[in-house]
């Protein structure tokens, strides 16, 4: 395997790169994250790799198993329900607050995000589309200017990516484009009540698109996933 062409990898950079690969579903749930393989791929020491994996475990993206190593986390059906229940409690009110604070610059940013999401879907890059979908929700939380809630939503969205990777049964598990467009229209009108209701219904639709009895196929190899 060719090493990743960069010698400046820090713990945080490794963690961020692996997190992106997880969100884009290049590293599906259950993938073994071997320290030796990662150290070779990034051209760094196992000590840095170990620190990055520990950081990701704190975000519930990686599971550290005694005497077995590190694996991309595999949320249970119960965890999946709890994550989306938490999102349904937080994000509708956040959307309401964001609508009242929305600026033209914010609208332009969200609109660009939707365009990029469309392009990814059209190109068949479902993992990237999912990442962009999550970023849309994170931007809404940022615009609402509720720092503590934004941090919680960020973790919930990260965990949602794993849940969708394991349990999605149809393309609608990616945020449906019309749902984001409808939210954008409500934001443009500064209609907080409409934005709140739309976000609530949107999250319910996401849950309905999951089959919590289903388990994804075995993960691809780590070596293939980390190739650029």
PDB file of C-alpha atoms in Angstrom:
ATOM      1  CA  UNK A   1       0.000   0.000   0.000  1.00  0.00           C
ATOM      2  CA  UNK A   2       1.308   3.437  -0.870  1.00  0.00           C
ATOM      3  CA  UNK A   3       1.747   5.785   2.041  1.00  0.00           C
ATOM      4  CA  UNK A   4      -0.378   8.905   2.179  1.00  0.00           C
ATOM      5  CA  UNK A   5       1.767  11.669   0.754  1.00  0.00           C
ATOM      6  CA  UNK A   6       2.115  13.957   3.783  1.00  0.00           C
ATOM      7  CA  UNK A   7       4.618  13.902   6.631  1.00  0.00           C
ATOM      8  CA  UNK A   8       2.902  16.498   8.820  1.00  0.00           C
ATOM      9  CA  UNK A   9       0.141  14.316  10.262  1.00  0.00           C
ATOM     10  CA  UNK A  10      -0.716  15.110  13.882  1.00  0.00           C
ATOM     11  CA  UNK A  11      -3.108  13.274  16.175  1.00  0.00           C
ATOM     12  CA  UNK A  12      -5.908  15.743  15.390  1.00  0.00           C
ATOM     13  CA  UNK A  13      -5.244  15.586  11.636  1.00  0.00           C
ATOM     14  CA  UNK A  14      -5.333  11.784  11.672  1.00  0.00           C
ATOM     15  CA  UNK A  15      -8.550  11.796  13.713  1.00  0.00           C
ATOM     16  CA  UNK A  16     -10.147  14.306  11.312  1.00  0.00           C
ATOM     17  CA  UNK A  17      -9.115  12.313   8.245  1.00  0.00           C
ATOM     18  CA  UNK A  18     -10.455   9.063   9.681  1.00  0.00           C
ATOM     19  CA  UNK A  19     -13.666  10.789  10.778  1.00  0.00           C
ATOM     20  CA  UNK A  20     -14.216  12.056   7.244  1.00  0.00           C
ATOM     21  CA  UNK A  21     -13.639   8.560   5.852  1.00  0.00           C
ATOM     22  CA  UNK A  22     -16.217   7.227   8.338  1.00  0.00           C
ATOM     23  CA  UNK A  23     -18.770   9.895   7.436  1.00  0.00           C
ATOM     24  CA  UNK A  24     -18.272   9.230   3.730  1.00  0.00           C
ATOM     25  CA  UNK A  25     -18.774   5.493   4.402  1.00  0.00           C
ATOM     26  CA  UNK A  26     -15.341   4.603   3.055  1.00  0.00           C
ATOM     27  CA  UNK A  27     -14.827   3.040   6.490  1.00  0.00           C
ATOM     28  CA  UNK A  28     -18.126   1.284   7.262  1.00  0.00           C
ATOM     29  CA  UNK A  29     -19.181   0.201  10.764  1.00  0.00           C
ATOM     30  CA  UNK A  30     -17.235  -2.810  11.938  1.00  0.00           C
ATOM     31  CA  UNK A  31     -14.053  -2.020   9.992  1.00  0.00           C
ATOM     32  CA  UNK A  32     -10.976  -3.012  11.998  1.00  0.00           C
ATOM     33  CA  UNK A  33      -8.625  -0.061  12.419  1.00  0.00           C
ATOM     34  CA  UNK A  34      -5.296  -1.807  12.814  1.00  0.00           C
ATOM     35  CA  UNK A  35      -2.620   0.380  14.360  1.00  0.00           C
ATOM     36  CA  UNK A  36       0.118  -1.085  12.160  1.00  0.00           C
ATOM     37  CA  UNK A  37      -1.887  -0.552   8.969  1.00  0.00           C
ATOM     38  CA  UNK A  38      -2.755   3.033   9.916  1.00  0.00           C
ATOM     39  CA  UNK A  39       0.808   3.831  10.932  1.00  0.00           C
ATOM     40  CA  UNK A  40       2.031   2.537   7.567  1.00  0.00           C
ATOM     41  CA  UNK A  41      -0.678   4.367   5.625  1.00  0.00           C
ATOM     42  CA  UNK A  42       0.052   7.737   7.213  1.00  0.00           C
ATOM     43  CA  UNK A  43       3.790   7.246   7.654  1.00  0.00           C
ATOM     44  CA  UNK A  44       3.657   7.957  11.387  1.00  0.00           C
ATOM     45  CA  UNK A  45       4.205   6.194  14.686  1.00  0.00           C
ATOM     46  CA  UNK A  46       1.690   3.890  16.337  1.00  0.00           C
ATOM     47  CA  UNK A  47       1.675   6.280  19.311  1.00  0.00           C
ATOM     48  CA  UNK A  48       0.053   9.013  17.202  1.00  0.00           C
ATOM     49  CA  UNK A  49      -2.369   6.513  15.692  1.00  0.00           C
ATOM     50  CA  UNK A  50      -3.353   5.271  19.146  1.00  0.00           C
ATOM     51  CA  UNK A  51      -4.018   8.839  20.340  1.00  0.00           C
ATOM     52  CA  UNK A  52      -6.179   9.560  17.282  1.00  0.00           C
ATOM     53  CA  UNK A  53      -8.229   6.404  17.816  1.00  0.00           C
ATOM     54  CA  UNK A  54      -8.730   7.306  21.466  1.00  0.00           C
ATOM     55  CA  UNK A  55     -10.003  10.756  20.447  1.00  0.00           C
ATOM     56  CA  UNK A  56     -12.482   9.163  18.020  1.00  0.00           C
ATOM     57  CA  UNK A  57     -13.659   6.761  20.716  1.00  0.00           C
ATOM     58  CA  UNK A  58     -14.642   9.782  22.828  1.00  0.00           C
ATOM     59  CA  UNK A  59     -16.921  10.841  19.949  1.00  0.00           C
ATOM     60  CA  UNK A  60     -18.467   7.351  19.811  1.00  0.00           C
ATOM     61  CA  UNK A  61     -17.124   6.800  16.287  1.00  0.00           C
ATOM     62  CA  UNK A  62     -14.597   4.137  17.266  1.00  0.00           C
ATOM     63  CA  UNK A  63     -14.896   1.239  19.702  1.00  0.00           C
ATOM     64  CA  UNK A  64     -11.764   0.115  21.553  1.00  0.00           C
ATOM     65  CA  UNK A  65     -12.017  -3.582  22.447  1.00  0.00           C
ATOM     66  CA  UNK A  66      -9.682  -5.178  24.960  1.00  0.00           C
ATOM     67  CA  UNK A  67      -7.185  -7.524  23.314  1.00  0.00           C
ATOM     68  CA  UNK A  68      -8.863  -7.020  19.927  1.00  0.00           C
ATOM     69  CA  UNK A  69      -8.024  -3.470  18.921  1.00  0.00           C
ATOM     70  CA  UNK A  70     -10.046  -0.614  17.444  1.00  0.00           C
ATOM     71  CA  UNK A  71     -13.093  -0.854  15.168  1.00  0.00           C
ATOM     72  CA  UNK A  72     -15.430   1.634  13.544  1.00  0.00           C
ATOM     73  CA  UNK A  73     -18.399   1.711  15.926  1.00  0.00           C
ATOM     74  CA  UNK A  74     -21.535  -0.325  15.204  1.00  0.00           C
ATOM     75  CA  UNK A  75     -24.560   1.355  16.828  1.00  0.00           C
ATOM     76  CA  UNK A  76     -27.273  -0.991  18.057  1.00  0.00           C
ATOM     77  CA  UNK A  77     -30.926  -0.492  17.033  1.00  0.00           C
ATOM     78  CA  UNK A  78     -31.580   0.904  20.519  1.00  0.00           C
ATOM     79  CA  UNK A  79     -28.745   3.425  20.161  1.00  0.00           C
ATOM     80  CA  UNK A  80     -30.076   4.367  16.723  1.00  0.00           C
ATOM     81  CA  UNK A  81     -33.519   5.150  18.123  1.00  0.00           C
ATOM     82  CA  UNK A  82     -32.041   7.148  21.005  1.00  0.00           C
ATOM     83  CA  UNK A  83     -29.810   9.215  18.719  1.00  0.00           C
ATOM     84  CA  UNK A  84     -32.662  10.203  16.428  1.00  0.00           C
ATOM     85  CA  UNK A  85     -34.976  10.837  19.376  1.00  0.00           C
ATOM     86  CA  UNK A  86     -32.390  13.243  20.770  1.00  0.00           C
ATOM     87  CA  UNK A  87     -32.058  14.948  17.400  1.00  0.00           C
ATOM     88  CA  UNK A  88     -35.843  15.296  17.137  1.00  0.00           C
ATOM     89  CA  UNK A  89     -35.881  17.051  20.519  1.00  0.00           C
ATOM     90  CA  UNK A  90     -33.054  19.472  19.746  1.00  0.00           C
ATOM     91  CA  UNK A  91     -32.965  20.275  16.043  1.00  0.00           C
ATOM     92  CA  UNK A  92     -36.525  21.561  15.462  1.00  0.00           C
ATOM     93  CA  UNK A  93     -36.065  24.269  18.125  1.00  0.00           C
ATOM     94  CA  UNK A  94     -32.615  25.007  16.751  1.00  0.00           C
ATOM     95  CA  UNK A  95     -34.112  25.454  13.277  1.00  0.00           C
ATOM     96  CA  UNK A  96     -36.650  27.880  14.777  1.00  0.00           C
ATOM     97  CA  UNK A  97     -33.851  29.965  16.319  1.00  0.00           C
ATOM     98  CA  UNK A  98     -31.761  29.813  13.148  1.00  0.00           C
ATOM     99  CA  UNK A  99     -34.661  31.124  11.048  1.00  0.00           C
ATOM    100  CA  UNK A 100     -34.896  34.241  13.211  1.00  0.00           C
ATOM    101  CA  UNK A 101     -31.141  34.887  12.942  1.00  0.00           C
ATOM    102  CA  UNK A 102     -30.720  34.021   9.273  1.00  0.00           C
ATOM    103  CA  UNK A 103     -28.709  36.443   7.108  1.00  0.00           C
ATOM    104  CA  UNK A 104     -28.242  36.600   3.339  1.00  0.00           C
ATOM    105  CA  UNK A 105     -24.725  35.212   3.781  1.00  0.00           C
ATOM    106  CA  UNK A 106     -26.112  32.288   5.786  1.00  0.00           C
ATOM    107  CA  UNK A 107     -28.703  31.566   3.105  1.00  0.00           C
ATOM    108  CA  UNK A 108     -26.035  31.628   0.408  1.00  0.00           C
ATOM    109  CA  UNK A 109     -23.893  29.170   2.380  1.00  0.00           C
ATOM    110  CA  UNK A 110     -26.789  26.757   2.907  1.00  0.00           C
ATOM    111  CA  UNK A 111     -27.785  27.011  -0.747  1.00  0.00           C
ATOM    112  CA  UNK A 112     -24.222  26.186  -1.834  1.00  0.00           C
ATOM    113  CA  UNK A 113     -24.268  23.204   0.497  1.00  0.00           C
ATOM    114  CA  UNK A 114     -27.448  21.905  -1.139  1.00  0.00           C
ATOM    115  CA  UNK A 115     -25.927  22.340  -4.622  1.00  0.00           C
ATOM    116  CA  UNK A 116     -22.872  20.349  -3.583  1.00  0.00           C
ATOM    117  CA  UNK A 117     -25.109  17.649  -2.106  1.00  0.00           C
ATOM    118  CA  UNK A 118     -27.040  17.418  -5.385  1.00  0.00           C
ATOM    119  CA  UNK A 119     -23.795  17.114  -7.337  1.00  0.00           C
ATOM    120  CA  UNK A 120     -22.582  14.306  -5.086  1.00  0.00           C
ATOM    121  CA  UNK A 121     -25.869  12.407  -5.467  1.00  0.00           C
ATOM    122  CA  UNK A 122     -25.807  12.843  -9.252  1.00  0.00           C
ATOM    123  CA  UNK A 123     -22.252  11.479  -9.296  1.00  0.00           C
ATOM    124  CA  UNK A 124     -23.299   8.457  -7.230  1.00  0.00           C
ATOM    125  CA  UNK A 125     -21.119   9.589  -4.313  1.00  0.00           C
ATOM    126  CA  UNK A 126     -23.598   8.685  -1.590  1.00  0.00           C
ATOM    127  CA  UNK A 127     -21.060   8.862   1.211  1.00  0.00           C
ATOM    128  CA  UNK A 128     -20.039  12.389   0.273  1.00  0.00           C
ATOM    129  CA  UNK A 129     -23.708  13.373  -0.083  1.00  0.00           C
ATOM    130  CA  UNK A 130     -24.323  12.115   3.443  1.00  0.00           C
ATOM    131  CA  UNK A 131     -21.381  14.129   4.754  1.00  0.00           C
ATOM    132  CA  UNK A 132     -22.752  17.276   3.085  1.00  0.00           C
ATOM    133  CA  UNK A 133     -26.212  16.551   4.455  1.00  0.00           C
ATOM    134  CA  UNK A 134     -24.789  16.447   7.964  1.00  0.00           C
ATOM    135  CA  UNK A 135     -22.919  19.683   7.327  1.00  0.00           C
ATOM    136  CA  UNK A 136     -26.223  21.364   6.386  1.00  0.00           C
ATOM    137  CA  UNK A 137     -27.638  20.444   9.793  1.00  0.00           C
ATOM    138  CA  UNK A 138     -24.455  21.587  11.535  1.00  0.00           C
ATOM    139  CA  UNK A 139     -24.616  24.957   9.775  1.00  0.00           C
ATOM    140  CA  UNK A 140     -28.214  25.390  10.945  1.00  0.00           C
ATOM    141  CA  UNK A 141     -27.071  24.744  14.525  1.00  0.00           C
ATOM    142  CA  UNK A 142     -24.199  27.234  14.111  1.00  0.00           C
ATOM    143  CA  UNK A 143     -26.514  29.923  12.754  1.00  0.00           C
ATOM    144  CA  UNK A 144     -28.807  29.449  15.758  1.00  0.00           C
ATOM    145  CA  UNK A 145     -25.846  30.616  17.886  1.00  0.00           C
ATOM    146  CA  UNK A 146     -26.360  28.056  20.655  1.00  0.00           C
ATOM    147  CA  UNK A 147     -22.831  26.799  21.267  1.00  0.00           C
ATOM    148  CA  UNK A 148     -23.591  24.082  23.796  1.00  0.00           C
ATOM    149  CA  UNK A 149     -26.465  22.640  21.768  1.00  0.00           C
ATOM    150  CA  UNK A 150     -24.376  22.866  18.591  1.00  0.00           C
ATOM    151  CA  UNK A 151     -21.699  20.661  20.188  1.00  0.00           C
ATOM    152  CA  UNK A 152     -24.298  18.049  21.170  1.00  0.00           C
ATOM    153  CA  UNK A 153     -25.885  18.105  17.714  1.00  0.00           C
ATOM    154  CA  UNK A 154     -22.441  17.690  16.136  1.00  0.00           C
ATOM    155  CA  UNK A 155     -21.881  14.444  18.031  1.00  0.00           C
ATOM    156  CA  UNK A 156     -25.393  13.201  17.275  1.00  0.00           C
ATOM    157  CA  UNK A 157     -24.929  13.837  13.551  1.00  0.00           C
ATOM    158  CA  UNK A 158     -21.614  11.962  13.611  1.00  0.00           C
ATOM    159  CA  UNK A 159     -23.339   8.988  15.196  1.00  0.00           C
ATOM    160  CA  UNK A 160     -26.219   9.285  12.721  1.00  0.00           C
ATOM    161  CA  UNK A 161     -23.763   8.708   9.878  1.00  0.00           C
ATOM    162  CA  UNK A 162     -22.837   5.328  11.359  1.00  0.00           C
ATOM    163  CA  UNK A 163     -26.493   4.479  11.909  1.00  0.00           C
ATOM    164  CA  UNK A 164     -27.360   5.256   8.295  1.00  0.00           C
ATOM    165  CA  UNK A 165     -24.376   3.225   7.065  1.00  0.00           C
ATOM    166  CA  UNK A 166     -25.669   0.199   8.989  1.00  0.00           C
ATOM    167  CA  UNK A 167     -29.419   0.488   8.587  1.00  0.00           C
ATOM    168  CA  UNK A 168     -30.357   2.485   5.518  1.00  0.00           C
ATOM    169  CA  UNK A 169     -32.750   0.718   3.177  1.00  0.00           C
ATOM    170  CA  UNK A 170     -33.356   3.374   0.550  1.00  0.00           C
ATOM    171  CA  UNK A 171     -31.770   6.473  -0.868  1.00  0.00           C
ATOM    172  CA  UNK A 172     -34.039   8.671   1.252  1.00  0.00           C
ATOM    173  CA  UNK A 173     -31.785   7.876   4.202  1.00  0.00           C
ATOM    174  CA  UNK A 174     -29.713  10.614   2.666  1.00  0.00           C
ATOM    175  CA  UNK A 175     -31.409  13.893   3.433  1.00  0.00           C
ATOM    176  CA  UNK A 176     -34.069  14.309   0.780  1.00  0.00           C
ATOM    177  CA  UNK A 177     -33.253  17.334  -1.349  1.00  0.00           C
ATOM    178  CA  UNK A 178     -36.783  18.729  -1.208  1.00  0.00           C
ATOM    179  CA  UNK A 179     -36.670  18.695   2.595  1.00  0.00           C
ATOM    180  CA  UNK A 180     -33.610  20.921   2.653  1.00  0.00           C
ATOM    181  CA  UNK A 181     -35.086  23.202  -0.010  1.00  0.00           C
ATOM    182  CA  UNK A 182     -38.272  23.566   2.034  1.00  0.00           C
ATOM    183  CA  UNK A 183     -36.207  24.464   5.097  1.00  0.00           C
ATOM    184  CA  UNK A 184     -34.258  27.000   3.052  1.00  0.00           C
ATOM    185  CA  UNK A 185     -37.520  28.649   1.958  1.00  0.00           C
ATOM    186  CA  UNK A 186     -38.682  28.912   5.579  1.00  0.00           C
ATOM    187  CA  UNK A 187     -35.310  30.364   6.585  1.00  0.00           C
ATOM    188  CA  UNK A 188     -35.551  32.947   3.797  1.00  0.00           C
ATOM    189  CA  UNK A 189     -38.949  34.043   5.148  1.00  0.00           C
ATOM    190  CA  UNK A 190     -37.578  34.033   8.718  1.00  0.00           C
ATOM    191  CA  UNK A 191     -40.531  31.800   9.555  1.00  0.00           C
ATOM    192  CA  UNK A 192     -39.387  30.090  12.742  1.00  0.00           C
ATOM    193  CA  UNK A 193     -42.577  28.086  13.279  1.00  0.00           C
ATOM    194  CA  UNK A 194     -42.473  26.639   9.762  1.00  0.00           C
ATOM    195  CA  UNK A 195     -38.765  25.820  10.050  1.00  0.00           C
ATOM    196  CA  UNK A 196     -39.379  24.027  13.335  1.00  0.00           C
ATOM    197  CA  UNK A 197     -42.192  21.903  11.896  1.00  0.00           C
ATOM    198  CA  UNK A 198     -40.266  21.122   8.712  1.00  0.00           C
ATOM    199  CA  UNK A 199     -37.203  19.988  10.650  1.00  0.00           C
ATOM    200  CA  UNK A 200     -39.346  17.787  12.885  1.00  0.00           C
ATOM    201  CA  UNK A 201     -40.994  16.097   9.893  1.00  0.00           C
ATOM    202  CA  UNK A 202     -37.661  15.784   8.110  1.00  0.00           C
ATOM    203  CA  UNK A 203     -36.105  13.855  10.995  1.00  0.00           C
ATOM    204  CA  UNK A 204     -39.162  11.592  11.210  1.00  0.00           C
ATOM    205  CA  UNK A 205     -38.739  10.830   7.502  1.00  0.00           C
ATOM    206  CA  UNK A 206     -35.088   9.954   8.084  1.00  0.00           C
ATOM    207  CA  UNK A 207     -35.995   7.464  10.791  1.00  0.00           C
ATOM    208  CA  UNK A 208     -38.674   5.954   8.533  1.00  0.00           C
ATOM    209  CA  UNK A 209     -36.002   5.353   5.870  1.00  0.00           C
ATOM    210  CA  UNK A 210     -34.029   3.045   8.173  1.00  0.00           C
ATOM    211  CA  UNK A 211     -34.515  -0.686   8.660  1.00  0.00           C
ATOM    212  CA  UNK A 212     -33.371  -1.280  12.228  1.00  0.00           C
ATOM    213  CA  UNK A 213     -33.529  -5.039  11.693  1.00  0.00           C
ATOM    214  CA  UNK A 214     -30.974  -4.842   8.921  1.00  0.00           C
ATOM    215  CA  UNK A 215     -27.193  -5.080   9.177  1.00  0.00           C
ATOM    216  CA  UNK A 216     -24.849  -3.749   6.524  1.00  0.00           C
ATOM    217  CA  UNK A 217     -22.613  -6.151   4.548  1.00  0.00           C
ATOM    218  CA  UNK A 218     -19.075  -6.806   5.780  1.00  0.00           C
ATOM    219  CA  UNK A 219     -16.836  -3.718   5.602  1.00  0.00           C
ATOM    220  CA  UNK A 220     -14.305  -3.092   2.864  1.00  0.00           C
ATOM    221  CA  UNK A 221     -10.629  -3.497   3.671  1.00  0.00           C
ATOM    222  CA  UNK A 222      -8.885  -0.720   5.560  1.00  0.00           C
ATOM    223  CA  UNK A 223      -6.173  -0.539   2.927  1.00  0.00           C
ATOM    224  CA  UNK A 224      -8.672   0.128   0.115  1.00  0.00           C
ATOM    225  CA  UNK A 225     -10.623   2.689   2.154  1.00  0.00           C
ATOM    226  CA  UNK A 226      -7.572   4.839   2.876  1.00  0.00           C
ATOM    227  CA  UNK A 227      -6.307   4.956  -0.694  1.00  0.00           C
ATOM    228  CA  UNK A 228      -6.608   8.443  -2.175  1.00  0.00           C
TER     229      UNK A 228
END
